[in-house]
Amino acid sequence: MDRDDAAARLIRQLEYLDATRNDLRDTIERMVVTAESAPASMKRVCRSTRNCNRQGRLESSKEELQALNEELNTVNQQLQFKIAELEAAERDLQNLLASSEIATICLDSDCCLKWFSPTTTTCSDCA
């Protein structure tokens, strides 16, 4: 029973880490798009304003890009940390399943096979 609880807990952690990794990846993609469009947006604003100082534009653009770059670096570090956690949890789960010698089958909400433990392939009672 303890192995089942541990396996279930590892599966939940793996699903949580996978969702977190996807969220962080989406955030990075949005940040990159924002960083790419920031200079174009700033140019449009400055063109429409006759009193916009060229040096001020360049400085504010540079500052904004630096801030976006810092945010991207922070998000990237968080993503790398979450990926490492996810990989460790996955290794733990694989080791648990491989060493438990318990035939384990994981189904999704539609009862389709997602994965199975190595013992399942040698189980004669599973057929």
mmCIF file of C-alpha atoms in Angstrom:
data_model
loop_
_atom_site.group_PDB
_atom_site.id
_atom_site.type_symbol
_atom_site.label_atom_id
_atom_site.label_comp_id
_atom_site.label_asym_id
_atom_site.label_seq_id
_atom_site.Cartn_x
_atom_site.Cartn_y
_atom_site.Cartn_z
ATOM 1 C CA MET A 1 0.000 0.000 0.000
ATOM 2 C CA ASP A 2 2.892 2.369 0.784
ATOM 3 C CA ARG A 3 4.376 1.788 -2.666
ATOM 4 C CA ASP A 4 1.021 2.579 -4.270
ATOM 5 C CA ASP A 5 0.764 5.793 -2.251
ATOM 6 C CA ALA A 6 4.329 6.735 -3.158
ATOM 7 C CA ALA A 7 3.700 5.991 -6.817
ATOM 8 C CA ALA A 8 0.477 8.009 -6.795
ATOM 9 C CA ARG A 9 2.237 10.896 -5.062
ATOM 10 C CA LEU A 10 5.074 10.786 -7.588
ATOM 11 C CA ILE A 11 2.584 10.741 -10.453
ATOM 12 C CA ARG A 12 0.784 13.792 -9.030
ATOM 13 C CA GLN A 13 4.107 15.590 -8.611
ATOM 14 C CA LEU A 14 5.106 14.656 -12.136
ATOM 15 C CA GLU A 15 1.826 15.999 -13.519
ATOM 16 C CA TYR A 16 2.185 19.210 -11.484
ATOM 17 C CA LEU A 17 5.760 19.736 -12.639
ATOM 18 C CA ASP A 18 4.786 19.056 -16.235
ATOM 19 C CA ALA A 19 1.989 21.647 -16.028
ATOM 20 C CA THR A 20 4.391 24.125 -14.418
ATOM 21 C CA ARG A 21 6.962 23.519 -17.158
ATOM 22 C CA ASN A 22 4.308 24.165 -19.820
ATOM 23 C CA ASP A 23 3.177 27.355 -18.048
ATOM 24 C CA LEU A 24 6.748 28.625 -17.835
ATOM 25 C CA ARG A 25 7.396 27.771 -21.477
ATOM 26 C CA ASP A 26 4.242 29.714 -22.491
ATOM 27 C CA THR A 27 5.351 32.666 -20.354
ATOM 28 C CA ILE A 28 8.780 32.696 -21.995
ATOM 29 C CA GLU A 29 7.212 32.615 -25.446
ATOM 30 C CA ARG A 30 4.935 35.549 -24.546
ATOM 31 C CA MET A 31 7.884 37.460 -23.116
ATOM 32 C CA VAL A 32 9.916 36.895 -26.290
ATOM 33 C CA VAL A 33 7.013 38.129 -28.438
ATOM 34 C CA THR A 34 6.659 41.178 -26.173
ATOM 35 C CA ALA A 35 10.394 41.854 -26.358
ATOM 36 C CA GLU A 36 10.324 41.620 -30.147
ATOM 37 C CA SER A 37 7.350 43.938 -30.504
ATOM 38 C CA ALA A 38 8.453 46.486 -27.881
ATOM 39 C CA PRO A 39 10.787 48.501 -30.142
ATOM 40 C CA ALA A 40 8.151 48.693 -32.915
ATOM 41 C CA SER A 41 5.511 49.904 -30.460
ATOM 42 C CA MET A 42 7.842 52.526 -29.063
ATOM 43 C CA LYS A 43 8.699 53.785 -32.560
ATOM 44 C CA ARG A 44 5.019 54.262 -33.400
ATOM 45 C CA VAL A 45 4.462 56.254 -30.222
ATOM 46 C CA CYS A 46 7.494 58.452 -30.825
ATOM 47 C CA ARG A 47 6.581 59.119 -34.470
ATOM 48 C CA SER A 48 3.119 60.298 -33.470
ATOM 49 C CA THR A 49 4.567 62.625 -30.843
ATOM 50 C CA ARG A 50 6.523 65.496 -32.421
ATOM 51 C CA ASN A 51 8.253 66.454 -29.176
ATOM 52 C CA CYS A 52 9.746 63.021 -28.555
ATOM 53 C CA ASN A 53 13.454 63.318 -28.000
ATOM 54 C CA ARG A 54 15.544 60.833 -29.981
ATOM 55 C CA GLN A 55 17.953 60.232 -27.123
ATOM 56 C CA GLY A 56 15.070 59.723 -24.692
ATOM 57 C CA ARG A 57 13.546 57.138 -27.031
ATOM 58 C CA LEU A 58 16.744 55.194 -27.254
ATOM 59 C CA GLU A 59 17.329 55.266 -23.524
ATOM 60 C CA SER A 60 13.801 54.222 -22.611
ATOM 61 C CA SER A 61 13.852 51.491 -25.259
ATOM 62 C CA LYS A 62 17.154 50.228 -23.934
ATOM 63 C CA GLU A 63 15.898 50.260 -20.339
ATOM 64 C CA GLU A 64 12.720 48.432 -21.289
ATOM 65 C CA LEU A 65 14.618 45.792 -23.216
ATOM 66 C CA GLN A 66 17.035 45.346 -20.327
ATOM 67 C CA ALA A 67 14.111 44.879 -17.938
ATOM 68 C CA LEU A 68 12.482 42.373 -20.295
ATOM 69 C CA ASN A 69 15.794 40.549 -20.650
ATOM 70 C CA GLU A 70 16.116 40.311 -16.864
ATOM 71 C CA GLU A 71 12.577 38.947 -16.631
ATOM 72 C CA LEU A 72 13.301 36.416 -19.366
ATOM 73 C CA ASN A 73 16.455 35.308 -17.573
ATOM 74 C CA THR A 74 14.544 34.922 -14.307
ATOM 75 C CA VAL A 75 11.753 32.933 -15.964
ATOM 76 C CA ASN A 76 14.324 30.813 -17.778
ATOM 77 C CA GLN A 77 16.101 30.021 -14.495
ATOM 78 C CA GLN A 78 12.770 29.061 -12.931
ATOM 79 C CA LEU A 79 11.994 26.858 -15.916
ATOM 80 C CA GLN A 80 15.386 25.154 -15.704
ATOM 81 C CA PHE A 81 14.817 24.484 -11.989
ATOM 82 C CA LYS A 82 11.340 23.063 -12.629
ATOM 83 C CA ILE A 83 12.667 20.900 -15.472
ATOM 84 C CA ALA A 84 15.349 19.511 -13.159
ATOM 85 C CA GLU A 85 12.686 18.770 -10.524
ATOM 86 C CA LEU A 86 10.481 17.119 -13.139
ATOM 87 C CA GLU A 87 13.350 14.989 -14.431
ATOM 88 C CA ALA A 88 14.270 13.901 -10.887
ATOM 89 C CA ALA A 89 10.649 12.990 -10.123
ATOM 90 C CA GLU A 90 10.411 11.058 -13.369
ATOM 91 C CA ARG A 91 13.626 9.145 -12.586
ATOM 92 C CA ASP A 92 12.314 8.373 -9.096
ATOM 93 C CA LEU A 93 9.036 7.113 -10.521
ATOM 94 C CA GLN A 94 10.806 4.988 -13.146
ATOM 95 C CA ASN A 95 13.098 3.495 -10.490
ATOM 96 C CA LEU A 96 10.149 2.793 -8.207
ATOM 97 C CA LEU A 97 8.183 1.098 -10.969
ATOM 98 C CA ALA A 98 11.174 -0.897 -12.173
ATOM 99 C CA SER A 99 12.135 -2.103 -8.697
ATOM 100 C CA SER A 100 8.649 -2.773 -7.308
ATOM 101 C CA GLU A 101 7.968 -5.815 -9.492
ATOM 102 C CA ILE A 102 4.310 -4.835 -9.408
ATOM 103 C CA ALA A 103 2.487 -4.787 -12.728
ATOM 104 C CA THR A 104 1.257 -1.214 -13.048
ATOM 105 C CA ILE A 105 -0.848 0.232 -15.845
ATOM 106 C CA CYS A 106 -1.726 3.919 -16.071
ATOM 107 C CA LEU A 107 -4.831 4.971 -17.996
ATOM 108 C CA ASP A 108 -6.010 8.455 -18.931
ATOM 109 C CA SER A 109 -9.530 9.764 -18.270
ATOM 110 C CA ASP A 110 -10.775 7.990 -21.438
ATOM 111 C CA CYS A 111 -9.322 4.678 -20.222
ATOM 112 C CA CYS A 112 -6.633 4.764 -22.892
ATOM 113 C CA LEU A 113 -3.245 3.343 -21.974
ATOM 114 C CA LYS A 114 -0.745 6.065 -21.052
ATOM 115 C CA TRP A 115 2.124 3.915 -19.782
ATOM 116 C CA PHE A 116 2.898 0.682 -17.978
ATOM 117 C CA SER A 117 5.622 -0.680 -15.736
ATOM 118 C CA PRO A 118 8.250 -3.105 -17.055
ATOM 119 C CA THR A 119 6.778 -5.912 -14.929
ATOM 120 C CA THR A 120 3.516 -5.642 -16.876
ATOM 121 C CA THR A 121 5.167 -7.057 -20.008
ATOM 122 C CA THR A 122 6.187 -10.231 -18.174
ATOM 123 C CA CYS A 123 2.957 -10.716 -16.251
ATOM 124 C CA SER A 124 1.169 -13.856 -17.446
ATOM 125 C CA ASP A 125 -1.973 -13.069 -15.382
ATOM 126 C CA CYS A 126 -2.451 -9.692 -17.134
ATOM 127 C CA ALA A 127 -3.674 -11.147 -20.428
#
